[in-house]
Coordinates of C-alpha atoms and ligand atoms in Angstrom, one line a residue:
X1 CA -0.1 0.2 0.3
X2 CA 1.5 3.2 -1.4
X3 CA 0.7 6.3 -2.4
X4 CA 0.8 7.3 -6.9
X5 CA 1.3 10.2 -8.9
X6 CA 1.7 10.8 -12.9
X7 CA 2.0 14.4 -14.5
X8 CA 2.2 15.0 -17.8
X9 CA 3.0 19.1 -17.4
X10 CA 3.4 22.0 -18.5
X11 CA 5.8 23.6 -16.2
X12 CA 8.1 22.1 -13.5
X13 CA 6.9 18.9 -12.5
X14 CA 8.5 18.3 -8.9
X15 CA 6.7 21.2 -6.6
X16 CA 3.4 19.9 -7.9
X17 CA 4.5 16.2 -7.5
X18 CA 5.8 16.7 -4.3
X19 CA 2.7 18.6 -3.1
X20 CA 0.8 15.6 -4.1
X21 CA 2.7 13.0 -2.4
X22 CA 1.9 14.9 1.0
X23 CA -1.5 14.5 0.4
X24 CA -1.1 11.0 0.0
X25 CA 1.4 10.2 2.9
X26 CA -1.6 8.7 4.8
X27 CA -1.5 6.0 2.4
X28 CA 2.1 5.2 3.9
X29 CA 5.2 7.1 5.3
X30 CA 8.3 4.7 5.0
X31 CA 10.1 6.3 2.1
X32 CA 9.6 8.7 -0.9
X33 CA 10.8 9.3 -4.4
X34 CA 10.4 11.0 -7.3
X35 CA 11.6 10.4 -10.8
X36 CA 11.2 12.9 -14.1
X37 CA 12.6 12.7 -17.7
X38 CA 15.2 15.7 -18.3
X39 CA 16.1 15.8 -21.4
X40 CA 14.6 12.7 -22.5
X41 CA 16.5 10.9 -19.6
X42 CA 15.1 9.0 -16.4
X43 CA 16.6 10.9 -13.5
X44 CA 15.5 10.0 -10.1
X45 CA 15.7 11.3 -6.4
X46 CA 14.4 9.0 -3.4
X47 CA 15.0 9.4 0.4
X48 CA 14.2 6.8 3.3
X49 CA 11.0 8.5 5.9
X50 CA 8.7 11.1 5.5
X51 CA 8.3 13.4 2.1
X52 CA 10.0 15.9 4.4
X53 CA 13.4 13.8 4.0
X54 CA 12.6 13.7 -0.1
X55 CA 12.2 17.5 -0.1
X56 CA 15.5 17.8 1.3
X57 CA 17.1 15.6 -1.1
X58 CA 15.4 17.8 -4.0
X59 CA 16.5 20.7 -1.9
X60 CA 20.1 19.5 -2.1
X61 CA 19.7 18.3 -5.3
X62 CA 17.2 19.5 -7.6
X63 CA 15.3 17.6 -10.4
X64 CA 13.9 19.4 -13.5
X65 CA 11.9 17.9 -15.7
X66 CA 8.0 18.6 -16.8
X67 CA 6.8 14.7 -17.0
X68 CA 7.4 12.9 -13.8
X69 CA 5.9 10.0 -11.5
X70 CA 5.8 10.0 -7.5
X71 CA 5.8 7.6 -4.6
X72 CA 5.0 7.8 -1.0
X73 CA 5.7 4.1 0.1
X74 CA 4.1 1.8 3.2
X75 CA 6.9 -0.9 3.0
X76 CA 5.3 -4.9 2.1
X77 CA 8.2 -6.6 0.3
X78 CA 11.5 -4.9 1.3
X79 CA 12.7 -3.0 4.2
X80 CA 12.1 0.9 4.4
X81 CA 15.3 1.8 2.2
X82 CA 16.5 4.3 -0.2
X83 CA 17.0 1.2 -1.9
X84 CA 13.6 -0.2 -1.5
X85 CA 12.2 3.1 -2.3
X86 CA 9.7 3.5 -5.4
X87 CA 10.6 4.8 -8.3
X88 CA 12.1 1.7 -9.2
X89 CA 14.1 2.1 -12.5
X90 CA 17.1 2.0 -15.3
X91 CA 17.8 3.9 -18.5
X92 CA 14.5 3.0 -20.4
X93 CA 11.7 2.5 -17.8
X94 CA 10.8 3.9 -14.3
X95 CA 7.9 2.3 -12.1
X96 CA 5.5 3.6 -9.0
X97 CA 3.7 0.8 -7.6
X98 CA 1.0 0.5 -5.3
X99 CA 0.2 -2.7 -4.3
X100 CA 1.4 -6.4 -4.3
X101 CA 2.4 -8.6 -6.9
X102 CA 1.8 -11.7 -5.8
X103 CA 4.0 -13.9 -8.4
X104 CA 7.3 -11.8 -8.0
X105 CA 9.0 -14.5 -7.4
X106 CA 8.9 -16.8 -10.2
X107 CA 9.0 -13.7 -12.6
X108 CA 12.5 -12.7 -10.9
X109 CA 13.8 -16.0 -11.3
X110 CA 13.0 -15.8 -15.1
X111 CA 14.1 -12.5 -15.1
X112 CA 17.4 -13.3 -13.6
X113 CA 18.0 -16.2 -15.3
X114 CA 18.0 -13.8 -18.6
X115 CA 20.7 -11.6 -17.0
X116 CA 18.5 -9.0 -15.4
X117 CA 20.4 -7.4 -12.2
X118 CA 18.1 -7.2 -9.1
X119 CA 18.8 -3.9 -7.0
X120 CA 16.3 -4.3 -4.3
X121 CA 14.1 -6.7 -2.6
X122 CA 10.9 -4.9 -3.6
X123 CA 8.3 -6.9 -6.0
X124 CA 7.9 -3.7 -7.5
X125 CA 11.2 -4.1 -9.4
X126 CA 10.0 -7.0 -11.4
X127 CA 7.8 -4.7 -13.1
X128 CA 10.7 -2.5 -14.7
X129 CA 12.5 -5.3 -15.6
X130 CA 9.7 -7.2 -17.5
X131 CA 9.1 -3.9 -19.2
X132 CA 12.1 -3.8 -20.2
X133 CA 12.6 -7.3 -21.5
X134 CA 9.3 -6.3 -24.0
X135 CA 11.4 -3.0 -24.9
X136 CA 14.7 -4.9 -25.7
X137 CA 11.9 -6.5 -28.2
X138 CA 11.2 -3.6 -29.9
X139 CA 7.8 -3.5 -28.6
X140 CA 6.8 0.6 -28.2
X141 CA 6.3 1.2 -24.7
X142 CA 2.3 1.2 -24.5
X143 CA 2.5 -2.5 -26.0
X144 CA 5.8 -3.4 -23.7
X145 CA 3.6 -2.2 -20.8
X146 CA 0.4 -4.3 -21.6
X147 CA 2.5 -7.1 -22.4
X148 CA 4.1 -6.7 -18.6
X149 CA 1.1 -5.9 -16.8
X150 CA -0.7 -8.9 -18.7
X151 CA 1.9 -11.1 -16.9
X152 CA 1.1 -9.7 -13.3
X153 CA -1.1 -10.9 -10.3
X154 CA -2.0 -9.7 -7.5
X155 CA -3.4 -6.4 -6.8
X156 CA -1.8 -3.2 -7.9
X157 CA -1.9 0.4 -9.2
X158 CA 1.2 1.7 -11.4
X159 CA 2.6 5.0 -13.0
X160 CA 5.3 4.2 -15.5
X161 CA 7.4 6.9 -18.4
X162 CA 10.0 6.1 -20.6
X163 CA 13.2 7.3 -21.6
X164 CA 13.1 9.2 -24.7
X165 CA 9.3 9.6 -24.1
X166 CA 8.2 13.1 -22.5
X167 CA 4.7 12.9 -23.5
X168 CA 3.6 9.8 -22.4
X169 CA 2.6 8.3 -18.8
X170 CA 1.0 5.1 -18.5
X171 CA -0.8 3.7 -15.6
X172 CA -2.9 0.7 -14.5
X173 CA -5.3 -0.4 -12.2
X174 CA -6.4 -3.8 -10.7
X175 CA -7.5 -3.7 -7.3
X176 CA -5.7 -1.0 -6.2
X177 CA -7.3 2.5 -6.8
X178 CA -6.5 4.8 -9.7
X179 CA -7.6 8.3 -11.3
X180 CA -6.8 10.0 -14.3
X181 CA -6.9 13.8 -13.4
X182 CA -7.6 16.4 -16.8
X183 CA -6.0 19.5 -16.7
X184 CA -5.4 22.5 -19.5
X185 CA -2.6 21.0 -21.8
X186 CA -1.7 18.9 -18.4
X187 CA -2.5 15.2 -17.5
X188 CA -2.5 13.7 -14.0
X189 CA -2.8 10.2 -12.2
X190 CA -3.6 9.7 -8.7
X191 CA -4.5 7.6 -5.5
X192 CA -7.1 9.8 -5.0
X193 CA -8.9 13.1 -5.8
X194 CA -7.0 14.6 -2.8
X195 CA -3.7 13.8 -4.5
X196 CA -4.8 15.8 -7.4
X197 CA -7.1 18.5 -6.0
X198 CA -4.7 21.2 -6.4
X199 CA -3.9 20.4 -9.9
X200 CA -7.8 20.0 -11.1
X201 CA -11.1 19.1 -10.2
X202 CA -11.7 16.9 -13.0
X203 CA -11.7 13.3 -12.8
X204 CA -11.9 10.0 -13.8
X205 CA -11.6 6.8 -11.9
X206 CA -10.2 4.1 -13.6
X207 CA -11.6 0.7 -13.1
X208 CA -10.6 -2.9 -12.4
X209 CA -8.2 -4.2 -15.6
X210 CA -7.7 -0.7 -17.1
X211 CA -4.8 0.7 -18.7
X212 CA -4.6 4.3 -19.5
X213 CA -1.9 6.1 -21.8
X214 CA -1.5 9.3 -21.1
X215 CA -0.6 12.3 -23.1
X216 CA -0.4 16.4 -22.9
X217 CA -3.5 16.2 -24.7
X218 CA -5.7 13.7 -23.0
X219 CA -5.9 9.7 -21.9
X220 CA -6.4 6.7 -24.1
X221 CA -8.0 3.9 -21.5
X222 CA -8.4 0.6 -22.8
X223 CA -10.3 -2.0 -20.4
X224 CA -9.3 -5.7 -19.6
X225 CA -10.3 -6.6 -22.8
X226 CA -8.0 -4.2 -24.6
X227 CA -11.2 -2.5 -25.9
X228 CA -11.2 1.5 -25.7
X229 CA -13.4 2.4 -22.6
X230 CA -14.9 5.5 -22.3
X231 CA -15.1 6.7 -18.2
X232 CA -17.1 9.4 -16.9
X233 CA -15.4 12.7 -16.0
X234 CA -16.7 14.2 -12.5
X235 CA -16.1 17.5 -11.2
X236 CA -15.2 16.7 -7.7
X237 CA -15.2 18.9 -4.7
X238 CA -12.6 21.4 -4.1
X239 CA -11.0 19.6 -0.9
X240 CA -8.0 21.3 -1.2
X241 CA -8.0 23.9 2.0
X242 CA -9.2 21.8 4.5
X243 CA -6.6 19.6 5.7
X244 CA -4.7 22.6 7.8
X245 CA -3.8 21.6 11.2
X246 CA -5.5 25.4 12.9
X247 CA -4.2 26.0 16.2
X248 CA -3.8 22.4 17.4
X249 CA -0.7 20.7 17.4
X250 CA -1.4 17.9 16.0
X251 CA -4.1 16.8 13.1
X252 CA -5.5 14.2 15.9
X253 CA -6.2 16.4 18.5
X254 CA -7.8 19.1 15.7
X255 CA -9.8 15.8 14.7
X256 CA -10.9 15.5 18.3
X257 CA -12.1 18.6 18.8
X258 CA -14.2 18.5 15.3
X259 CA -16.2 15.6 16.7
X260 CA -19.0 17.9 18.2
X261 CA -19.3 19.5 14.8
X262 CA -18.9 16.6 12.6
X263 CA -21.8 14.5 14.7
X264 CA -23.7 17.4 14.0
X265 CA -23.0 17.9 10.4
X266 CA -23.6 13.7 9.8
X267 CA -26.9 14.3 12.0
X268 CA -28.0 17.0 9.7
X269 CA -28.0 14.4 7.1
X270 CA -30.1 11.6 8.4
X271 CA -32.4 14.0 10.7
X272 CA -35.7 15.5 9.6
X273 CA -35.1 19.1 11.7
X274 CA -38.9 19.5 11.5
X275 CA -40.4 16.3 12.9
X276 CA -36.8 15.4 14.3
X277 CA -37.3 11.5 13.3
X278 CA -34.8 9.6 11.5
X279 CA -35.3 10.5 7.5
X280 CA -32.7 8.2 5.6
X281 CA -32.0 8.1 1.7
X282 CA -33.8 4.8 -0.1
X283 CA -31.6 1.7 1.5
X284 CA -31.2 -1.2 -0.9
X285 CA -33.0 -3.6 1.0
X286 CA -36.1 -3.3 3.4
X287 CA -35.1 -3.9 7.3
X288 CA -38.8 -4.8 7.8
X289 CA -38.2 -8.2 6.2
X290 CA -34.6 -8.2 6.5
X291 CA -33.6 -11.9 7.7
X292 CA -30.1 -11.2 8.5
X293 CA -27.1 -8.4 8.2
X294 CA -23.3 -9.3 7.7
X295 CA -21.2 -5.9 8.8
X296 CA -17.7 -5.5 7.6
X297 CA -14.6 -4.0 8.0
X298 CA -11.6 -3.5 10.1
X299 CA -9.7 -1.7 12.9
X300 CA -11.5 1.1 14.2
X301 CA -14.3 0.9 12.1
X302 CA -14.5 -2.9 13.0
X303 CA -15.4 -1.7 16.7
X304 CA -18.1 0.7 15.4
X305 CA -19.6 -2.6 13.8
X306 CA -19.5 -4.3 17.2
X307 CA -20.7 -1.1 18.5
X308 CA -23.8 -1.5 16.1
X309 CA -24.2 -4.9 17.0
X310 CA -25.6 -4.4 19.9
X311 CA -28.1 -1.8 19.1
X312 CA -29.5 -3.6 15.6
X313 CA -29.9 -6.6 18.5
X314 CA -32.1 -4.6 21.1
X315 CA -33.7 -2.2 19.1
X316 CA -34.6 -3.6 16.0
X317 CA -34.6 -7.9 17.0
X318 CA -32.3 -7.7 14.2
X319 CA -29.7 -10.8 13.6
X320 CA -26.4 -9.7 13.3
X321 CA -23.8 -11.1 12.5
X322 CA -20.0 -8.8 12.2
X323 CA -16.8 -9.9 10.4
X324 CA -13.3 -8.6 10.4
X325 CA -12.6 -8.0 6.5
X326 CA -9.1 -10.3 6.8
X327 CA -11.4 -13.2 8.1
X328 CA -14.3 -12.8 6.5
X329 CA -13.3 -13.4 2.9
X330 CA -11.0 -16.6 3.7
X331 CA -14.1 -18.1 5.7
X332 CA -16.9 -19.6 3.9
X333 CA -19.5 -18.0 5.2
X334 CA -22.9 -19.4 4.8
X335 CA -24.6 -15.8 4.8
X336 CA -28.7 -15.8 4.7
X337 CA -31.2 -16.0 1.5
X338 CA -32.5 -12.7 0.7
X339 CA -29.5 -10.8 3.6
X340 CA -27.5 -7.8 3.6
X341 CA -24.1 -6.9 3.8
X342 CA -22.6 -3.6 5.3
X343 CA -19.4 -2.5 4.9
X344 CA -18.1 0.4 7.4
X345 CA -14.5 2.2 6.0
X346 CA -13.4 5.3 6.9
X347 CA -11.5 5.4 3.1
X348 CA -13.9 3.6 1.8
X349 CA -10.4 1.6 -0.3
X350 CA -9.4 -0.5 2.5
X351 CA -8.2 -4.2 0.6
X352 CA -9.7 -5.9 3.1
X353 CA -13.1 -4.6 3.6
X354 CA -13.8 -3.9 -0.2
X355 CA -12.9 -7.7 -0.6
X356 CA -15.4 -8.7 1.9
X357 CA -17.6 -6.7 0.3
X358 CA -17.3 -8.0 -2.9
X359 CA -17.4 -11.4 -1.3
X360 CA -20.7 -10.8 0.2
X361 CA -22.0 -9.3 -3.7
X362 CA -21.2 -12.7 -5.0
X363 CA -23.2 -14.4 -2.5
X364 CA -26.3 -12.9 -2.8
X365 CA -26.1 -10.2 -0.4
X366 CA -27.6 -6.3 -1.2
X367 CA -24.7 -4.1 0.0
X368 CA -24.3 -1.0 1.7
X369 CA -21.4 0.8 2.6
X370 CA -21.0 3.5 5.5
X371 CA -18.0 5.6 4.3
X372 CA -16.2 9.0 4.6
X373 CA -15.1 9.6 1.3
X374 CA -18.1 10.1 -1.6
X375 CA -15.6 8.8 -4.3
X376 CA -14.3 5.8 -2.5
X377 CA -14.4 2.4 -4.1
X378 CA -16.5 0.6 -1.9
X379 CA -19.2 4.3 -2.4
X380 CA -19.0 2.9 -5.9
X381 CA -19.7 -0.3 -6.1
X382 CA -22.0 -0.7 -2.8
X383 CA -25.8 -0.8 -4.0
X384 CA -26.5 2.1 -1.3
X385 CA -24.1 4.7 0.6
X386 CA -24.2 6.1 3.6
X387 CA -21.8 9.2 4.0
X388 CA -20.5 10.1 7.5
X389 CA -19.7 13.8 7.0
X390 CA -16.4 13.4 9.1
X391 CA -14.6 15.7 6.6
X392 CA -10.9 14.7 5.6
X393 CA -9.4 13.0 8.7
X394 CA -5.3 13.1 8.4
X395 CA -4.4 11.7 11.4
X396 CA -3.4 8.0 11.3
X397 CA -5.3 7.1 14.3
X398 CA -8.8 7.1 13.4
X399 CA -10.9 9.4 15.3
X400 CA -13.7 11.3 14.5
X401 CA -14.3 9.1 11.4
X402 CA -15.3 6.8 14.2
X403 CA -17.7 8.7 16.1
X404 CA -19.6 9.6 12.6
X405 CA -19.7 6.4 12.1
X406 CA -21.5 5.3 14.9
X407 CA -23.4 8.1 14.7
X408 CA -25.1 7.0 10.9
X409 CA -25.3 3.6 12.8
X410 CA -27.4 5.0 15.6
X411 CA -29.8 6.6 12.5
X412 CA -29.7 2.9 10.8
X413 CA -30.4 1.1 14.0
X414 CA -33.2 3.5 15.0
X415 CA -34.6 3.3 11.2
X416 CA -34.7 -0.4 11.4
X417 CA -36.6 -0.2 14.7
X418 CA -39.1 1.5 13.3
X419 CA -39.6 -0.6 9.7
X420 CA -40.0 -4.0 12.1
X421 CA -42.0 -2.6 14.6
X422 CA -40.1 -2.8 17.8
X423 CA -40.0 -0.1 18.9
X424 CA -43.4 2.3 19.7
X425 CA -43.8 6.1 18.7
X426 CA -42.6 7.5 21.9
X427 CA -39.3 5.4 22.5
X428 CA -38.4 6.2 18.7
X429 CA -38.9 9.7 19.6
X430 CA -36.6 9.1 23.1
X431 CA -33.9 7.4 20.9
X432 CA -33.7 10.1 18.0
X433 CA -33.8 13.7 20.7
X434 CA -30.6 11.6 22.6
X435 CA -29.0 11.1 19.1
X436 CA -29.5 14.8 18.7
X437 CA -28.1 15.6 21.6
X438 CA -24.7 14.4 21.1
X439 CA -22.9 17.1 19.4
X440 CA -23.8 19.5 22.6
X441 CA -23.0 16.4 25.2
X442 CA -19.6 15.6 23.0
X443 CA -18.7 19.3 23.6
X444 CA -19.3 18.6 27.4
X445 CA -16.6 15.9 27.2
X446 CA -14.2 18.0 25.5
X447 CA -14.1 20.0 29.1
X448 CA -12.4 17.1 30.6
X449 CA -9.4 17.6 28.5
X450 CA -7.0 18.9 31.0
X451 CA -8.0 16.2 33.6
X452 CA -7.6 13.6 31.1
X453 CA -4.0 15.2 30.3
X454 CA -3.3 14.8 34.0
X455 CA -4.2 11.1 34.0
X456 CA -2.4 10.4 31.0
X457 CA 0.7 10.6 32.6
X458 CA 0.1 7.5 34.7
X459 CA -1.0 6.0 31.2
X460 CA 2.5 6.9 29.3
X461 CA 4.2 5.7 32.2
X462 CA 2.9 2.1 32.2
X463 CA 4.7 -1.0 31.2
X464 CA 0.8 -2.6 30.2
X465 CA -2.7 -0.8 30.2
X466 CA -6.0 -2.5 30.3
X467 CA -9.4 -1.5 29.0
X468 CA -12.7 -2.5 30.6
X469 CA -16.9 -2.4 29.8
X470 CA -19.8 -4.1 29.4
X471 CA -22.2 -4.2 26.4
X472 CA -21.5 -1.2 24.7
X473 CA -18.8 -0.5 26.4
X474 CA -16.7 -3.6 25.5
X475 CA -15.9 -2.5 22.3
X476 CA -15.4 1.1 23.0
X477 CA -12.5 -0.8 25.4
X478 CA -11.1 -2.6 22.8
X479 CA -11.2 1.4 21.1
X480 CA -9.6 2.7 23.9
X481 CA -7.0 0.0 23.6
X482 CA -6.1 0.1 19.9
X483 CA -5.4 4.1 20.2
X484 CA -3.2 4.5 23.2
X485 CA -1.3 1.4 21.3
X486 CA -1.2 2.9 18.1
X487 CA 0.5 6.1 19.2
X488 CA 1.7 5.6 22.4
X489 CA 3.3 1.8 21.3
X490 CA 2.4 0.9 25.4
X491 CA 0.9 -2.5 25.2
X492 CA -2.5 -2.0 26.2
X493 CA -5.7 -4.8 25.6
X494 CA -9.4 -4.4 25.7
X495 CA -11.4 -6.7 27.7
X496 CA -14.9 -7.7 28.1
X497 CA -15.3 -6.7 32.0
X498 CA -17.1 -10.1 32.5
X499 CA -14.2 -12.1 31.5
X500 CA -11.7 -10.8 33.4
X501 CA -12.1 -13.9 36.0
X502 CA -11.0 -15.9 33.4
X503 CA -7.5 -14.8 32.4
X504 CA -6.6 -11.9 32.0
X505 CA -6.7 -10.8 35.8
X506 CA -3.5 -12.6 36.1
X507 CA -2.1 -9.4 34.4
X508 CA -3.6 -7.0 37.5
X509 CA -0.8 -5.7 39.8
X510 CA -0.6 -2.2 41.3
X511 CA 1.6 -0.7 38.0
X512 CA -0.8 -1.6 35.7
X513 CA -3.5 1.2 35.1
X514 CA -7.0 0.2 34.6
X515 CA -9.5 2.4 32.5
X516 CA -13.2 1.2 33.1
X517 CA -16.0 2.5 30.7
X518 CA -19.1 2.8 33.1
X519 CA -22.3 4.3 32.1
X520 CA -24.7 4.3 34.8
X521 CA -26.8 1.8 32.7
X522 CA -28.3 -1.8 33.2
X523 CA -24.8 -3.2 33.4
X524 CA -23.6 -0.8 35.7
X525 CA -23.6 -3.1 38.8
X526 CA -22.0 -6.1 37.2
X527 CA -19.5 -3.6 35.9
X528 CA -19.1 -2.6 39.2
X529 CA -18.4 -6.0 40.8
X530 CA -15.6 -6.8 38.1
X531 CA -13.9 -3.4 39.4
X532 CA -14.0 -4.6 42.8
X533 CA -12.7 -7.9 42.1
X534 CA -9.7 -6.0 40.5
X535 CA -9.3 -3.4 42.9
X536 CA -9.3 -6.4 45.4
X537 CA -6.0 -7.2 44.0
X538 CA -4.1 -3.7 43.9
X539 CA -5.3 -2.8 40.4
X540 CA -5.9 1.1 40.0
X541 CA -8.8 2.2 38.4
X542 CA -9.4 5.0 36.4
X543 CA -13.3 5.1 36.7
X544 CA -15.3 6.5 33.7
X545 CA -18.6 7.1 34.5
X546 CA -21.8 9.5 35.0
X547 CA -22.3 11.4 38.5
X548 CA -24.9 8.3 39.7
X549 CA -21.9 5.6 38.9
X550 CA -19.5 8.1 40.3
X551 CA -21.8 8.6 43.6
X552 CA -21.9 4.5 44.0
X553 CA -18.0 4.1 43.3
X554 CA -16.2 6.8 42.9
X555 CA -14.9 6.0 45.9
X556 CA -13.4 2.8 45.0
X557 CA -11.4 4.5 42.1
X558 CA -8.2 6.2 42.1
X559 CA -9.0 8.4 39.9
X560 CA -12.9 9.2 38.2
X561 CA -13.7 11.2 35.0
X562 CA -17.6 12.2 35.2
X563 CA -18.9 12.2 31.9
X564 CA -22.8 13.8 31.4
X565 CA -25.4 11.2 32.2
X566 CA -27.3 10.4 28.8
X567 CA -29.4 8.1 27.2
X568 CA -27.1 4.6 27.4
X569 CA -28.0 3.8 24.0
X570 CA -25.6 6.9 23.1
X571 CA -23.0 6.7 25.4
X572 CA -20.4 4.7 23.5
X573 CA -20.4 7.4 21.1
X574 CA -19.7 10.0 24.3
X575 CA -17.4 7.5 26.3
X576 CA -15.5 7.2 23.2
X577 CA -14.1 10.8 23.9
X578 CA -12.0 10.4 26.9
X579 CA -10.3 7.4 25.7
X580 CA -9.1 9.2 22.7
X581 CA -8.1 12.4 24.7
X582 CA -5.9 9.7 27.1
X583 CA -4.2 8.0 24.5
X584 CA -3.1 11.5 22.5
X585 CA -1.9 13.1 25.7
X586 CA 0.2 10.2 26.5
X587 CA 1.4 10.3 23.1
X588 CA 2.1 13.9 23.6
X589 CA 4.0 12.9 27.0
X590 CA 5.9 10.2 25.2
X591 CA 7.1 12.0 22.3
X592 CA 5.9 9.7 19.8
X593 CA 4.8 10.9 16.0
X594 CA 1.0 11.1 17.3
X595 CA 0.0 11.7 13.4
X596 CA 2.1 9.7 11.5
X597 CA 2.7 6.6 13.8
X598 CA 5.7 3.9 13.4
X599 CA 4.9 1.3 10.8
X600 CA 0.9 2.2 10.0
X601 CA -1.0 3.8 7.5
X602 CA -4.2 5.8 7.5
X603 CA -5.1 3.5 4.9
X604 CA -4.2 0.1 3.8
X605 CA -4.9 -0.7 0.4
X606 CA -2.6 -4.4 0.3
X607 CA -3.7 -7.4 1.8
Ligands
LIG701 C1 -5.7 1.2 8.9 C2 -6.0 2.7 10.1 C3 -6.9 2.2 11.0 C4 -8.2 2.0 10.3 C5 -8.1 0.9 9.4 C6 -9.6 0.5 8.7 O1 -5.3 0.4 9.8 O2 -4.9 2.7 10.6 O3 -7.3 3.6 11.9 O4 -9.4 2.1 11.4 O5 -6.9 1.1 8.1 O6 -10.0 2.0 7.7 P1 -10.9 2.3 7.4 O7 -10.5 3.2 5.9 O8 -11.3 0.8 6.3 O9 -12.1 2.5 8.0

């Protein structure tokens, strides 16, 4: 997984390539590189680490040229290093690649036997040698590229430039996303619309199997059968300006603070302001007679699905399964006839979730996606889409995307309950009122920021941290642990509070902070008993609850944070905010890279 960009420009390409790469850095930041054509010859600069390092290499040794390609890498094959950084090139062709070439070992063996010498440990380099093999046989670049691409197995998006062909960039897409941007006397390729936003708003998305030949005047797209294909050109929204950090030290903190606003923006599209009732667009299935719902997601989005399962079951009496994309796709899932699959994904591009969604469709499920990116592959492929209105999320650790996913899922659960006749009008009104109040209550939760910053000290210095919860508090505990692991690298685990006694309680000692997620709900007494069990064994509890819960048990805890008293239905949305803030402040104390933690990427477009 990586970000790629290509330009046939009217002006020096490098500043635009670098700007595009910065916008793609969410896809990986292990290394970056650029290749251009300088008087017909391939020249390149590469650097290990983030794009600032590439920028420094370019400052030290500038690169000219108006045609070029660029890449920001999330390492799959070969460690992060300059030698493994893209573009991979020889004197004839330079290639950038997002994805995995699954048959690269066989290809490499065959090419090495023919005398091709390899310089990197990557799968990508075989493409360079394969194209070169066909160029050496006298084929023109587009023919050689098409021939090489036909031999590749796996998932990829590619861009290539050729020595002596300053007006040509070839792109290809199979699995990984790739968009063509149309400029005025300039043409562009990029992994997404965000990368191309400062260059053009006229974009077309390639379909799987497409190969595109860009010249200064336009693009010729061929489909997987080699036939010339027309792909619609869309005007995309100007998303160029929305990604500053403002006055915040990090994107993550800004995005945590945006939650009251973006939850409100999301509600605005699903709640009728006059009646205050949930009003959804047409769905590709009818909840009234839906036999079963299969939810599919990865990472933080999977936690949103886990919470929503409680809502669909308790409010709508709807049977629900929740799967991690990478597991679902390799099981033999037995799905209900007439059932539906719901993919949840911030990016709408996560390879495992996308593959799971495609499998569900093959298994005759109606498909729907909840995504934050309207033009993403999942949004385009699913039968129906519901958008979270979180705005661009830049911090790698997901925050506002998660709470807006929960907002959409809560509205969906209310709509399901109404359609299935499992709630009466009064309860439905109370649920809608509770969700409508979330933006205001979320703003109140943010008032606890400095208290949480104080508590973060203990968390930052811990060798291990536990998060406990029950019911919808359990996935919140999983999310709290994931946030902490992602950005502080402190080992952390989330457990169902009732499961502690079956093993994890052995971990407890006075040095392990235990964060207990305990709204005063129907399960409070059960959670309270589990908390007493850990306190009895010397555990130090940070207790997240409301006034009633703290009145009952606050004295036992080492520290308390009093959250607003709300309908338990919406508590998981609000209780997520303090665990986000705890992780954020602990990361700042530890001095880690909050927005771009090691080894991670925002959008994982490889399996
Ligand atoms: C990556 C990110 C996670 C995210 C997951 C799923 O692993 O680092 O923060 O939750 O992908 O991403 P999606 O875009 O599908 O929600």
